[in-house]
Coordinates of C-alpha atoms in Angstrom, one line a residue:
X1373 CA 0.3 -34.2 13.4
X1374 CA -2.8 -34.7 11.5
X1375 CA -3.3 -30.6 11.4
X1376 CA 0.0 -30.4 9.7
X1377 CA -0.9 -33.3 7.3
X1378 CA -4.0 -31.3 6.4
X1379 CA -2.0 -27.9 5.8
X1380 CA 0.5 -30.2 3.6
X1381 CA -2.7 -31.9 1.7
X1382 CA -3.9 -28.1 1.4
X1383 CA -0.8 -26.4 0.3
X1384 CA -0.2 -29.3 -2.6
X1385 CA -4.3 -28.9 -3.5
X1386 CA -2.8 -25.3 -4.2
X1387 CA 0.0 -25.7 -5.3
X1388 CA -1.7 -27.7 -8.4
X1389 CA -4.8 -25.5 -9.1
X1390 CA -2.2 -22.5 -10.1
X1391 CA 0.4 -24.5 -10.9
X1392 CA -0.8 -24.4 -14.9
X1393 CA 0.8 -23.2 -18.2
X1394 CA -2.4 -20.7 -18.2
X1395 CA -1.6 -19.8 -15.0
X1396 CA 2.0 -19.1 -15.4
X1397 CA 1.9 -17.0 -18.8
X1398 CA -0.9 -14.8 -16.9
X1399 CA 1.9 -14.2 -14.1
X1400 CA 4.5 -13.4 -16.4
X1401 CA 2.8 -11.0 -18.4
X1402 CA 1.3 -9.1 -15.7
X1403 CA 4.4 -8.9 -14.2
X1404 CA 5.8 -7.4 -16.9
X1405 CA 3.0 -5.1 -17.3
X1406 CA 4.0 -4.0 -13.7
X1407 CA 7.4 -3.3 -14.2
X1408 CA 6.8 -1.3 -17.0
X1409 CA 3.8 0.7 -15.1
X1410 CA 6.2 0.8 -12.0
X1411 CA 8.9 2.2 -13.9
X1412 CA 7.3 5.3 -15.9
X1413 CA 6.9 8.1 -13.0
X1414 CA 3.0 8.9 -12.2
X1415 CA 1.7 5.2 -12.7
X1416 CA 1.8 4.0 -9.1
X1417 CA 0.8 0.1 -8.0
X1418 CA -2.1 1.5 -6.7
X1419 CA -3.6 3.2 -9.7
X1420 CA -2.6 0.0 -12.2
X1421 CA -4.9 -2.0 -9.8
X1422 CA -7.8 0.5 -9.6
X1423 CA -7.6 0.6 -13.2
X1424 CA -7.5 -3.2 -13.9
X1425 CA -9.9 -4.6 -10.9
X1426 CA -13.2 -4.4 -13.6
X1427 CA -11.0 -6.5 -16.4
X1428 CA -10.7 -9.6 -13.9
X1429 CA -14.7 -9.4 -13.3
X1430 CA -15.0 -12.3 -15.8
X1431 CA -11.9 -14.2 -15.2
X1432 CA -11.9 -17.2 -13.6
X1433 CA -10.9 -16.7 -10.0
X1434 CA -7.2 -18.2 -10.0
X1435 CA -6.4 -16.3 -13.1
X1436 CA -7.8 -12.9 -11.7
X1437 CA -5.2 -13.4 -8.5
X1438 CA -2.2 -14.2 -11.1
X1439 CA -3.4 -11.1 -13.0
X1440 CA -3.6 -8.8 -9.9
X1441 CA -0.7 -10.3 -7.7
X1442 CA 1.6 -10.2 -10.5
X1443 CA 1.1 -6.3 -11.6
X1444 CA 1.4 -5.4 -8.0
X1445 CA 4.7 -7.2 -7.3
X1446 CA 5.9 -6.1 -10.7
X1447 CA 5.1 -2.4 -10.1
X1448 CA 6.4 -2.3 -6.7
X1449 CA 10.0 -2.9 -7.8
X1450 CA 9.2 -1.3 -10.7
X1451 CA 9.6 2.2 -9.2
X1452 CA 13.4 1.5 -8.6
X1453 CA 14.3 2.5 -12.4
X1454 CA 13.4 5.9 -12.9
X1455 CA 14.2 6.7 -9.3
X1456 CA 17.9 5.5 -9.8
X1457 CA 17.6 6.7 -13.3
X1458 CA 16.5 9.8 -13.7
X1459 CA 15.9 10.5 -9.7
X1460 CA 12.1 10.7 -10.4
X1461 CA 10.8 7.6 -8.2
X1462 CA 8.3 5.8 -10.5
X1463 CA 6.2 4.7 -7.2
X1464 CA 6.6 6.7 -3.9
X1465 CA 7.3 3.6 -2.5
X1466 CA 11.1 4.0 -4.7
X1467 CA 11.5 7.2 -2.8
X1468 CA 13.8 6.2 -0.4
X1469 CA 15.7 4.4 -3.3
X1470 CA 16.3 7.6 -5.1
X1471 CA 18.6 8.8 -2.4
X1472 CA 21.5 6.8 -3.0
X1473 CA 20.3 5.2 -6.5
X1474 CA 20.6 8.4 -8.1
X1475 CA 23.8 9.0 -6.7
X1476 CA 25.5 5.7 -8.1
X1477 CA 23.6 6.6 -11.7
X1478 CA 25.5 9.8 -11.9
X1479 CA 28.7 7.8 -10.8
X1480 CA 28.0 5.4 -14.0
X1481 CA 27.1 2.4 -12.2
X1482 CA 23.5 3.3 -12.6
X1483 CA 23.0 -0.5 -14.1
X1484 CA 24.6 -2.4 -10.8
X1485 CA 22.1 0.1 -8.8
X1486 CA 19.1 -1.1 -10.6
X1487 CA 20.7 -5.3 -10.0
X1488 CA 21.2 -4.4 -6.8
X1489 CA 17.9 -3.0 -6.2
X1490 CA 16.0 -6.1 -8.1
X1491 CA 17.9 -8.8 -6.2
X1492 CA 17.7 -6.6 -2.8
X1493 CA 13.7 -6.4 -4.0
X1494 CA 13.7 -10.6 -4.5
X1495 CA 14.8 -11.2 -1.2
X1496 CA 12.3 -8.7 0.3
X1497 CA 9.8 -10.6 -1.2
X1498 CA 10.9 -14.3 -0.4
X1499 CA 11.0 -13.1 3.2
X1500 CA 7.9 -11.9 2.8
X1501 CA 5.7 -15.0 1.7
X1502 CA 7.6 -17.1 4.1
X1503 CA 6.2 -15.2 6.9
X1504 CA 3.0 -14.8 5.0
X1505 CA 2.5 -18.4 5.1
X1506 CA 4.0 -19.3 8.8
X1507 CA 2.4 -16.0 10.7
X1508 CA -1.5 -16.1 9.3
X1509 CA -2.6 -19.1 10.6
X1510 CA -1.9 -17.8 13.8
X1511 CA -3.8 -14.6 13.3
X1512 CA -6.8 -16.6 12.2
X1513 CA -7.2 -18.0 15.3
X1514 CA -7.0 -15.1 17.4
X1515 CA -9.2 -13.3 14.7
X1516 CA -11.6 -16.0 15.9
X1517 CA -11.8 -14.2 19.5
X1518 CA -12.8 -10.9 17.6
X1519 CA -16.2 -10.0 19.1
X1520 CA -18.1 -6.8 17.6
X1521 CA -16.5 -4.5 20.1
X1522 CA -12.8 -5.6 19.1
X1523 CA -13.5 -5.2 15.1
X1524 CA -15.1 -1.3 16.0
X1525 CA -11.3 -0.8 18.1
X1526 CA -9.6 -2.3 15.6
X1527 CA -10.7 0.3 12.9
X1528 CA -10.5 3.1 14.8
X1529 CA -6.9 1.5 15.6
X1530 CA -5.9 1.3 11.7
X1531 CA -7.1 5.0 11.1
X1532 CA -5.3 6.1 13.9
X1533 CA -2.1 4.1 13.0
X1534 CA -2.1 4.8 9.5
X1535 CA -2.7 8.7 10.1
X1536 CA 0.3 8.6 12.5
X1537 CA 2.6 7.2 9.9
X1538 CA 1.4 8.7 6.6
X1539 CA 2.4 12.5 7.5
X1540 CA 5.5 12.6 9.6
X1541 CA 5.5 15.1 12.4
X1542 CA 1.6 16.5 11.8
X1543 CA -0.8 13.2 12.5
X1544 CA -3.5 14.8 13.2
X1545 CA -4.4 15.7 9.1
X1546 CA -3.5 11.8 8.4
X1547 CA -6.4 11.3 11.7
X1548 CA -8.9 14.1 10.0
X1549 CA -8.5 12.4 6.4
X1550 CA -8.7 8.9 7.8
X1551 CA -12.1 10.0 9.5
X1552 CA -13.2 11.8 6.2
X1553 CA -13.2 8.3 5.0
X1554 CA -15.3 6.6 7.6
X1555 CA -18.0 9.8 6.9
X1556 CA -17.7 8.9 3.1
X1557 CA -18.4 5.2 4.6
X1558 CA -22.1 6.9 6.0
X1559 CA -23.3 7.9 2.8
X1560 CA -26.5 5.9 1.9
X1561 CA -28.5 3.3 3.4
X1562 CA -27.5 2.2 6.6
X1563 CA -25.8 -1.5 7.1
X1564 CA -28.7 -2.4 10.1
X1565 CA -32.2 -0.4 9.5
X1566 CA -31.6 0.8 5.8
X1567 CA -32.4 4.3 6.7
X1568 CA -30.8 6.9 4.5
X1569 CA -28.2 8.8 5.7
X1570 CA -26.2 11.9 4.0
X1571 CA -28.5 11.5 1.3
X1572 CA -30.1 14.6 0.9
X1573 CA -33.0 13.3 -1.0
X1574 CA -30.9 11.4 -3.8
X1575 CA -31.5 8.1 -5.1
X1576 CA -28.5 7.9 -6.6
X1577 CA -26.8 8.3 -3.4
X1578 CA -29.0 6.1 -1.2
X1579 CA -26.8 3.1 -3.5
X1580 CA -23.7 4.8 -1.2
X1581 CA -20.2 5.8 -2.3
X1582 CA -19.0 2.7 -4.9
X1583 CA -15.7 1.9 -3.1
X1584 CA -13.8 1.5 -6.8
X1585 CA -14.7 4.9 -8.8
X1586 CA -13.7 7.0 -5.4
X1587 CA -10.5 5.0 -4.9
X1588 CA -9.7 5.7 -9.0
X1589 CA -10.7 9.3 -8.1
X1590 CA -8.7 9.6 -5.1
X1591 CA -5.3 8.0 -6.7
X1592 CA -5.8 7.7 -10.6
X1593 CA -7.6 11.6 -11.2
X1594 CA -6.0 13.4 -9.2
X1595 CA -2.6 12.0 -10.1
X1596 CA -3.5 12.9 -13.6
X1597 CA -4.4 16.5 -12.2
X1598 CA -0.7 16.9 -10.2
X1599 CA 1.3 15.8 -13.5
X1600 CA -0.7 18.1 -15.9
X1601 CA 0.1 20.9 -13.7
X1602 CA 4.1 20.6 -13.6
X1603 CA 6.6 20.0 -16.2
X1604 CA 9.5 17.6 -15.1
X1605 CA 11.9 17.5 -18.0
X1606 CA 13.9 14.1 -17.7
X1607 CA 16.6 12.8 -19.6
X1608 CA 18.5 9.7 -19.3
X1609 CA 22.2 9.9 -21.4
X1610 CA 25.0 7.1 -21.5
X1611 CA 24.6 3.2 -21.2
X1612 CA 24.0 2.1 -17.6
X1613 CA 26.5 -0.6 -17.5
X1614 CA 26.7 -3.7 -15.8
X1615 CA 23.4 -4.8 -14.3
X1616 CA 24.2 -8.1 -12.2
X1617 CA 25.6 -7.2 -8.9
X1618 CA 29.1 -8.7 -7.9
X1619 CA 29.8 -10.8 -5.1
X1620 CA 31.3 -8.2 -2.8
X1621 CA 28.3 -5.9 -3.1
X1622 CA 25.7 -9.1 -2.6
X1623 CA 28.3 -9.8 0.8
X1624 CA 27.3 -6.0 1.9
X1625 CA 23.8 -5.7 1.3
X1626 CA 23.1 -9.1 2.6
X1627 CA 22.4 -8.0 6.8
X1628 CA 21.3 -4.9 6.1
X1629 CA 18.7 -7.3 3.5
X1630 CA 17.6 -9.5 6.3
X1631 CA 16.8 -7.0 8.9
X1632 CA 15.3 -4.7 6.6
X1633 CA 13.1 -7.3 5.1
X1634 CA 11.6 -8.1 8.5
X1635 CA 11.0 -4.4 9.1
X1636 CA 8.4 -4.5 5.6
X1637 CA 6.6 -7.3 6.8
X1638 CA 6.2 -6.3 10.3
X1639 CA 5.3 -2.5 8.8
X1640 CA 2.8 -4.2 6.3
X1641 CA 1.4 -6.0 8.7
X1642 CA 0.0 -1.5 10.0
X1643 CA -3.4 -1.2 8.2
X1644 CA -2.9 1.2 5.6
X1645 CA 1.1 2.1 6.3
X1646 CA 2.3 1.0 3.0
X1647 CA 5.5 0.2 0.7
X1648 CA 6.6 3.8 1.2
X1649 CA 6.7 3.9 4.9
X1650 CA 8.3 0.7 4.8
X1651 CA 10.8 1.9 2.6
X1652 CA 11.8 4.9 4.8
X1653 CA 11.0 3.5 8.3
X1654 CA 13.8 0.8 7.4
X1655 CA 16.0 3.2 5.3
X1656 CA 16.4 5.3 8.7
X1657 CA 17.0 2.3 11.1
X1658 CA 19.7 1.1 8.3
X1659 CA 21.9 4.1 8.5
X1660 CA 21.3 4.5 12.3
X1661 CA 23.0 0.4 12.0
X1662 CA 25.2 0.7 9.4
X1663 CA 28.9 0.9 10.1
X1664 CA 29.3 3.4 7.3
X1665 CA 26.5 5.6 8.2
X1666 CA 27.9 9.2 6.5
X1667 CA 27.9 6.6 3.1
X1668 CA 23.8 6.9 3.2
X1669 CA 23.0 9.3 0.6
X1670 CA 25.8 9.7 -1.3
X1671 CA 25.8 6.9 -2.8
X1672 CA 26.1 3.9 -0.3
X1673 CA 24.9 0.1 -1.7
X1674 CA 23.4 -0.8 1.5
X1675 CA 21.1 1.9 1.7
X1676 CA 19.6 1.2 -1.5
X1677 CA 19.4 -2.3 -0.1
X1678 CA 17.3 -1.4 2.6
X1679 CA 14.6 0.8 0.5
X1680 CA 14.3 -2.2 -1.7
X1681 CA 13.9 -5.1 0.0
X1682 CA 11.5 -3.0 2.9
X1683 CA 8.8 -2.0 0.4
X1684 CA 8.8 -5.3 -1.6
X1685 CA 8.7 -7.3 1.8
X1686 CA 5.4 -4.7 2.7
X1687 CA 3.4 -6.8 0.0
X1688 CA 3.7 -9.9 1.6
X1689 CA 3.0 -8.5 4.7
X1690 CA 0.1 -6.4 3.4
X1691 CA -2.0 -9.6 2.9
X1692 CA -1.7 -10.2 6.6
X1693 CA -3.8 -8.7 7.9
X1694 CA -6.2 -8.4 4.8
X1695 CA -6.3 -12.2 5.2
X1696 CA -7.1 -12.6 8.5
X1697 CA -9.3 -9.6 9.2
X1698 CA -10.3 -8.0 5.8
X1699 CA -7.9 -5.0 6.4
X1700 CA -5.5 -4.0 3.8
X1701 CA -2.1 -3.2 4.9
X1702 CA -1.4 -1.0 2.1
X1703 CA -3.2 1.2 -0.5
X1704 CA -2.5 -1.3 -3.2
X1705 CA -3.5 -3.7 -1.3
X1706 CA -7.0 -2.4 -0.4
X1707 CA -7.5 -2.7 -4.3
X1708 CA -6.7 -6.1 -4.2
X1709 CA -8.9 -6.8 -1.4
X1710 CA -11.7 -4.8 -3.9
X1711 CA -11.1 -7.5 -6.4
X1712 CA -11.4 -10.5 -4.7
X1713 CA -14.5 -9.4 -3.5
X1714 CA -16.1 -9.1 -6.4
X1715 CA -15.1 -12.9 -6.8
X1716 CA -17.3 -13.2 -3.5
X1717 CA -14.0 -14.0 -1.6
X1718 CA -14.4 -12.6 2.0
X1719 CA -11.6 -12.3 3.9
X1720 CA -11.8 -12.9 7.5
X1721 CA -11.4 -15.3 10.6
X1722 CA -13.7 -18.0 8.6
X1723 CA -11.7 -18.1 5.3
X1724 CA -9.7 -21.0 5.9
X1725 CA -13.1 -22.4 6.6
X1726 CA -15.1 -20.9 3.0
X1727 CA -11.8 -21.4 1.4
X1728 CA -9.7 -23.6 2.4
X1729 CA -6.1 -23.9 0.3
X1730 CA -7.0 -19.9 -0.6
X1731 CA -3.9 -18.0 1.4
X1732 CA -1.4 -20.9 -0.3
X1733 CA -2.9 -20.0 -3.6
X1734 CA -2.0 -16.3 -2.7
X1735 CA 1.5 -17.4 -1.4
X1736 CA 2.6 -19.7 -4.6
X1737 CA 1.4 -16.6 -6.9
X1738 CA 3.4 -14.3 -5.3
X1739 CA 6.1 -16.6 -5.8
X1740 CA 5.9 -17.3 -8.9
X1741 CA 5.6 -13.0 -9.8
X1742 CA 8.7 -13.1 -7.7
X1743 CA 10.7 -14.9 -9.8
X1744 CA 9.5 -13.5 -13.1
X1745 CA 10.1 -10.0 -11.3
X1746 CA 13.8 -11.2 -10.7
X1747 CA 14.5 -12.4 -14.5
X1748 CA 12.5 -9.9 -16.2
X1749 CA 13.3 -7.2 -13.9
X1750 CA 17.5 -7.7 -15.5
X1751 CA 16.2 -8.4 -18.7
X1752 CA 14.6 -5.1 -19.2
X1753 CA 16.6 -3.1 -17.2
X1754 CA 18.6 -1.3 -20.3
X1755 CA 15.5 -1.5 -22.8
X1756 CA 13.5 0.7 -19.9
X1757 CA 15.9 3.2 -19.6
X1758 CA 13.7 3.8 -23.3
X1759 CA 10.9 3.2 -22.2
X1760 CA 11.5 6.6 -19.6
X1761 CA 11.5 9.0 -22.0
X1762 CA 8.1 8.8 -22.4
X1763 CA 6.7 12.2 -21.5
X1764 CA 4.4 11.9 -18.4
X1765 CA 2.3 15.3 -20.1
X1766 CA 1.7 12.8 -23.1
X1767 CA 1.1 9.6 -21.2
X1768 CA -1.7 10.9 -18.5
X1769 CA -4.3 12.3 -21.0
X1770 CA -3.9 8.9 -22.1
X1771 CA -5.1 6.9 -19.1
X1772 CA -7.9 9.4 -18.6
X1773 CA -10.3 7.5 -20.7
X1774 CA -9.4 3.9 -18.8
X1775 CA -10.3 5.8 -15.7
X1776 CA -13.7 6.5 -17.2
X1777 CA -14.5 2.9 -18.1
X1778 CA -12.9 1.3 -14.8
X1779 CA -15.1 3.9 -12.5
X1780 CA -18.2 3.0 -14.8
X1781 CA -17.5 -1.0 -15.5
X1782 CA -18.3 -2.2 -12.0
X1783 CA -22.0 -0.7 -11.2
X1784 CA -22.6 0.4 -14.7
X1785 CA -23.8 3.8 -13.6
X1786 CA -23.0 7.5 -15.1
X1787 CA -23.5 8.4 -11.4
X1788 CA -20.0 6.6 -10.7
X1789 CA -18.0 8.6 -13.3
X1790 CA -19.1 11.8 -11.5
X1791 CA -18.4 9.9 -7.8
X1792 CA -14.5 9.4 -9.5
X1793 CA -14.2 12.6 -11.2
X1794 CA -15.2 14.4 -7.6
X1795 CA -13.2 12.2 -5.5
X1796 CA -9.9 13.0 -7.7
X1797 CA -11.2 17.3 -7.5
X1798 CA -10.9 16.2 -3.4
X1799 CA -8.1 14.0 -3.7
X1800 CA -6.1 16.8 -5.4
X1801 CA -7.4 19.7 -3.1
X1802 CA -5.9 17.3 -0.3
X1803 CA -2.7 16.7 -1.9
X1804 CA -2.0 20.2 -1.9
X1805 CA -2.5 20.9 1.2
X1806 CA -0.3 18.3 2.6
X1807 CA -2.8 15.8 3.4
X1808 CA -2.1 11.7 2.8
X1809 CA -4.2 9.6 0.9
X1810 CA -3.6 6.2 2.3
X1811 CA -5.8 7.0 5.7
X1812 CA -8.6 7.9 3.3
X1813 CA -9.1 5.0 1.7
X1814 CA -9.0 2.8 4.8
X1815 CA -11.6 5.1 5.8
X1816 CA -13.4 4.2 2.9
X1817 CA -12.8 0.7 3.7
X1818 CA -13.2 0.6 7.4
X1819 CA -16.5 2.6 7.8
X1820 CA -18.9 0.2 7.7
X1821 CA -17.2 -2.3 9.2
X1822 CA -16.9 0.4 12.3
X1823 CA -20.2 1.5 11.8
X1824 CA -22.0 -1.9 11.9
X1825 CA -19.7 -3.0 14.8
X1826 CA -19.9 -0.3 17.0
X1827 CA -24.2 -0.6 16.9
X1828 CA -24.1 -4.3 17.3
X1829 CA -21.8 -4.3 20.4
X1830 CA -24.1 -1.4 21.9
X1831 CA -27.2 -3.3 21.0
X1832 CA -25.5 -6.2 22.8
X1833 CA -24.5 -4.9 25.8
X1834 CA -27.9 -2.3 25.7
X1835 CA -26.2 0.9 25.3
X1836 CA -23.9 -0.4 28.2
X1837 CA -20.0 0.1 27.2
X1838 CA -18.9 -1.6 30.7
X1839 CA -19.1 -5.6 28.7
X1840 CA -16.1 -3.6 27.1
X1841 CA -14.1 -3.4 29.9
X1842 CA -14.1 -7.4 30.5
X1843 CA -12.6 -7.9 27.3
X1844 CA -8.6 -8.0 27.5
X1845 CA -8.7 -7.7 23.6
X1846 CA -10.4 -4.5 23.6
X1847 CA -9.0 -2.9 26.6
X1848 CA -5.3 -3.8 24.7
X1849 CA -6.8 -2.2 21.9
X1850 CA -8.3 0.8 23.9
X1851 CA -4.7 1.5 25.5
X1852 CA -3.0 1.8 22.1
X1853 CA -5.5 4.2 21.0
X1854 CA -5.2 6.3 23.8
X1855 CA -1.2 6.0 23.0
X1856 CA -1.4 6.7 19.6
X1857 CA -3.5 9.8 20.6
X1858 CA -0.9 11.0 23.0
X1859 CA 2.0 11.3 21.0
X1860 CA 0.2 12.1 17.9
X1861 CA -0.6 15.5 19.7
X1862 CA 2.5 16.1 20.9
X1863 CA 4.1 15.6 17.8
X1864 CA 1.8 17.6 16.1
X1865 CA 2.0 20.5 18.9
X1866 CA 6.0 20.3 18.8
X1867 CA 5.9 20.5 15.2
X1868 CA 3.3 23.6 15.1
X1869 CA 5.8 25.3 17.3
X1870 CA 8.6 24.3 14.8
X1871 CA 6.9 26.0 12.6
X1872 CA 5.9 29.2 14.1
X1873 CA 9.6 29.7 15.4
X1874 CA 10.9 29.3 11.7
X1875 CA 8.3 31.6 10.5
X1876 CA 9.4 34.2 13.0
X1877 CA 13.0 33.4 12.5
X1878 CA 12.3 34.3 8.6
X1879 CA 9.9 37.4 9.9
X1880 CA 13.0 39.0 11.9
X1881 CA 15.5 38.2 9.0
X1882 CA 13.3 39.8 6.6
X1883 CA 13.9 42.6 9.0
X1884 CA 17.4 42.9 9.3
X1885 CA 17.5 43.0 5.5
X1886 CA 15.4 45.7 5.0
X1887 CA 16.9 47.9 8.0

C-alpha cells in the first residue's frame, strides 16, 4: 500500500512540474512542427530529432522533453498525409498506410482517410503510455538482476533482433550492418585501460566516433543524397473532403485498433525494430484477421487502421526498454535517448532511484503531444495538402546547412562535420545496396556497452565463461541468440535460392526469346 502511495505522490510531483502554460505551448508547437516535418516526404522523425538534439542543450530539462517528445509524436502521424495523399509516405513508418490510404484518396474520400488515420494514430498512442506506465516498473526490477554478462547478451540480442526484422527475408546484411556499428563503437580510447584503438595515429580520433554527427550522417546526409538523385513529381488535385470519420467506420476500425495497438507496443518494446516494422508486422496479422481480407489494399478502412495505430503505439513502447535499460527501441528513439543524455539523464535499472517521478514526466508529455496531435492533426489536414507541394529537390539543399551546425554544435569540432559528411557517403553506399539503417545505429549505441560488459564479466569470472552458465538470465538470453541465428540463416539461404531460381528462370526466358 505504501509503494502505491509513493507512485501516486510521484506521478502528482510530475504531473505538476510539466503541467505549466510554458510547458504546454512548448508541446503544442513542437507538435506542430512534427506534423508538418512528418508530412513533407524525406523529413523522417528521426532526422527532425538529429537535427534538433543541440537546440535543447540549453533548455531547461522539462522543456527539452516537451520539445523532443512532441516533434516525434507529431512526425510519426505526420507521415499519414502524403502517403494517403499523394502515395509518397512522408515517414517509412506511413508505408504501410499508403496501401490502402492512397486507394481511398483516389476514391475522393482522401480526407476521412487522413481522420481515420489521426484518430486510429490517437488510440495507438493512448494504448501506448498506458502500458508505458503499468509495464516499466516491472522491467526496472528485473533490470536490477542484470549482471555484466546479461547486458553483453542483451546487445548482442538487440543487434541480432533488429537485423532479423529490418530486411525481410536476407538477415544476415541487417546482422553485418548491426556489427559495423559495434566496430564504429571501437574507435578511440577504450572504456577500461584508455588504450587507442582503430586510431591509426589520430588525435582526432582517439576522442571516438561522436554518436550525434554519425547518426545525422547516417539518416539526415544521405537522405539528402537519395532525394537529390530522383525526381518524384507529385501533385495533389481536388478538395479532400470530409476529415472526421463517421460512426460506422470508428465501429470497424475499433478491434482491429485494439489488437493492433498492442502489437506496436510489444514490437517497440525490439531494440531497434521501429514504427515501420510495427506498421507492417501488424498490417499483415490484420488482413490474416480480418473478415474482409481481399478489402486490404484496395482500399479497406481497417487496414489503414492497423498501420496507424501500430507505428504510433511503437513510441510509447520505444521508451521501454530505453527506460529501463538504456536501449532504444526505435531509431527515433535512440536520438531521444542522445538528448537526454546530454541533460546527464542515464537511463537504466537505477533511474527511478537518480530520478524519481522521471518516466511519469515522460508519460504526461506524451499525453499531452497526443492530444495536440489529435486536434491539430484535423485542423491542418486540408491546409497540408499545400503544404505538399513543396518540392523535395528544393527543400533538401535547404536542411543541408542545419546538418552542418547540428553535427558541429555538440563537440564544437570541424572534425565532426567530416565524421557526418562520411557517415551519410556510407549511409548512402548502404542504402543502395539494400542494407538497413536502424541495426547500425544500435550498433553505434550498443558497442560500448558490449564492449565494457563483455571485459568486465571475463575479468570477473578470470577469462572463465562457465559463471555464465549459472545464470538463467543469460542462458535465456544465449538460447534466443542461438534461435535468432538459426532461422536467420535459413531464411537468408531460402531466399538466396529464391533468387538464383528467378535469375535462371529470367536466363532461360531470355532464351526462348532470342531462339
Amino acid at each position: 500500500m505504501e509503494a502505491i502511495f509513493r507512485e501516486i505522490a510521484l506521478f502528482g510531483g510530475a504531473f505538476m512540474s510539466v503541467f505549466t502554460l510554458t510547458e504546454l505551448m512548448v508541446v503544442m508547437m513542437a507538435t506542430i512542427l512534427g506534423i508538418i516535418v512528418g508530412a513533407i516526404p524525406g523529413l523522417t522523425a528521426t532526422m527532425a530529432l538529429a537535427l534538433l538534439i543541440n537546440l535543447t542543450y540549453g533548455m531547461n530539462l522539462n522543456i527539452a522533453l516537451a520539445f523532443l517528445l512532441g516533434v516525434y509524436v507529431g512526425a510519426v502521424m505526420g507521415g499519414c498525409y502524403s502517403a494517403i495523399m499523394v502515395n509518397i509516405p512522408g515517414t517509412p513508418s506511413a508505408a504501410a498506410t499508403a496501401l490502402d490510404g492512397f486507394v481511398l484518396a483516389k476514391r475522393g474520400e482522401g480526407g476521412l482517410a487522413i481522420g481515420t488515420g489521426i484518430v486510429a494514430s490517437f488510440f495507438g498512442m493512448l494504448m501506448s503510455i498506458l502500458l508505458l506506465i503499468f509495464l516499466t516498473p516491472f522491467l526496472y526490477k528485473i533490470a536490477l538482476k542484470f549482471g555484466q554478462w546479461e547486458y553483453f547478451l542483451l546487445s548482442v540480442f538487440g543487434i541480432m533482433i533488429c537485423g532479423n526484422l529490418s530486411t525481410g527475408k536476407d538477415p544476415i546484411k541487417g546482422w553485418v550492418v548491426g556489427f559495423l556499428g559495434f566496430f564504429t563503437a571501437m574507435i578511440g580510447l577504450d572504456k577500461i585501460y584508455a588504450y587507442p584503438r582503430f586510431t591509426f595515429g589520430s588525435l582526432e580520433l582517439m576522442g571516438g566516433i561522436a554518436l550525434i554527427p554519425a547518426l545525422i550522417g547516417v539518416f539526415g546526409i544521405s537522405e539528402i543524397l537519395f532525394v537529390l538523385q530522383e525526381k518524384i513529381p507529385y501533385k495533389i488535385e481536388g478538395n479532400i473532403g470530409r476529415v472526421l470519420p463517421t460512426k460506422k467506420i470508428m465501429k470497424s476500425i475499433l478491434p482491429a485498433a485494439i489488437r493492433s495497438g498492442i502489437i506496436g507496443v510489444g514490437i517497440g518494446a525490439v531494440p531497434g525494430a521501429g514504427e515501420d516494422i510495427g506498421a507492417w508486422v501488424s498490417y499483415d496479422i490484420g488482413k490474416r484477421r480480418s473478415k474482409h481480407p481481399e478489402l486490404f489494399g484496395k482500399g479497406s478502412y481497417e487496414g489503414l487502421a492497423c498501420a496507424e495505430t501500430a507505428n504510433n503505439a511503437v513510441v510509447g513502447g520505444a521508451m521501454i526498454p530505453l527506460l529501463t535499460l538504456a536501449i532504444p527501441g526505435s531509431p527515433p528513439a535512440a536520438m531521444f535517448l542522445a538528448a537526454i543524455w546530454l541533460h546527464g539523464i542515464k537511463p537504466g535499472p537505477m533511474l527511478p532511484v537518480e530520478q524519481p517521478g522521471f518516466l511519469y514526466r515522460v508519460a504526461i508529455l506524451l499525453f499531452f503531444a497526443t492530444v495536440f496531435m489529435l486536434v491539430w492533426g484535423l485542423i491542418m489536414a486540408k491546409p497540408m495538402a499545400k503544404i505538399l507541394k513543396v518540392k523535395r529537390e528544393i527543400l533538401m539543399p535547404i536542411i543541408v546547412p542545419l546538418t552542418v551546425i547540428g553535427a558541429f554544435a555538440g563537440g564544437v569540432r570541424g572534425f565532426d562535420i567530416g565524421v557526418m559528411f562520411v557517415f551519410g557517403l556510407i549511409g548512402y553506399v548502404l542504402r543502395k545496396l539494400d542494407y538497413p539503417m536502424a541495426p547500425l545505429v544500435l550498433g553505434i549505441i550498443l558497442g560500448p556497452m558490449a564492449d565494457v560488459s563483455f571485459r568486465q564479466a571475463l575479468m570477473q569470472g578470470q577469462g572463465n565463461l562457465i559463471p555464465l552458465l549459472g545464470r538463467p538470465v543469460g542462458i535465456v538470453l544465449m538460447f534466443a541468440i542461438a534461435f535468432i541465428v538459426v532461422t536467420g540463416i535459413k531464411r537468408a539461404m531460402d531466399y538466396s535460392k529464391e533468387q538464383r531460381e528467378l535469375i535462371l528462370a529470367q536466363q532461360n526466358s531470355e532464351q526462348s526469346n532470342g531462339n
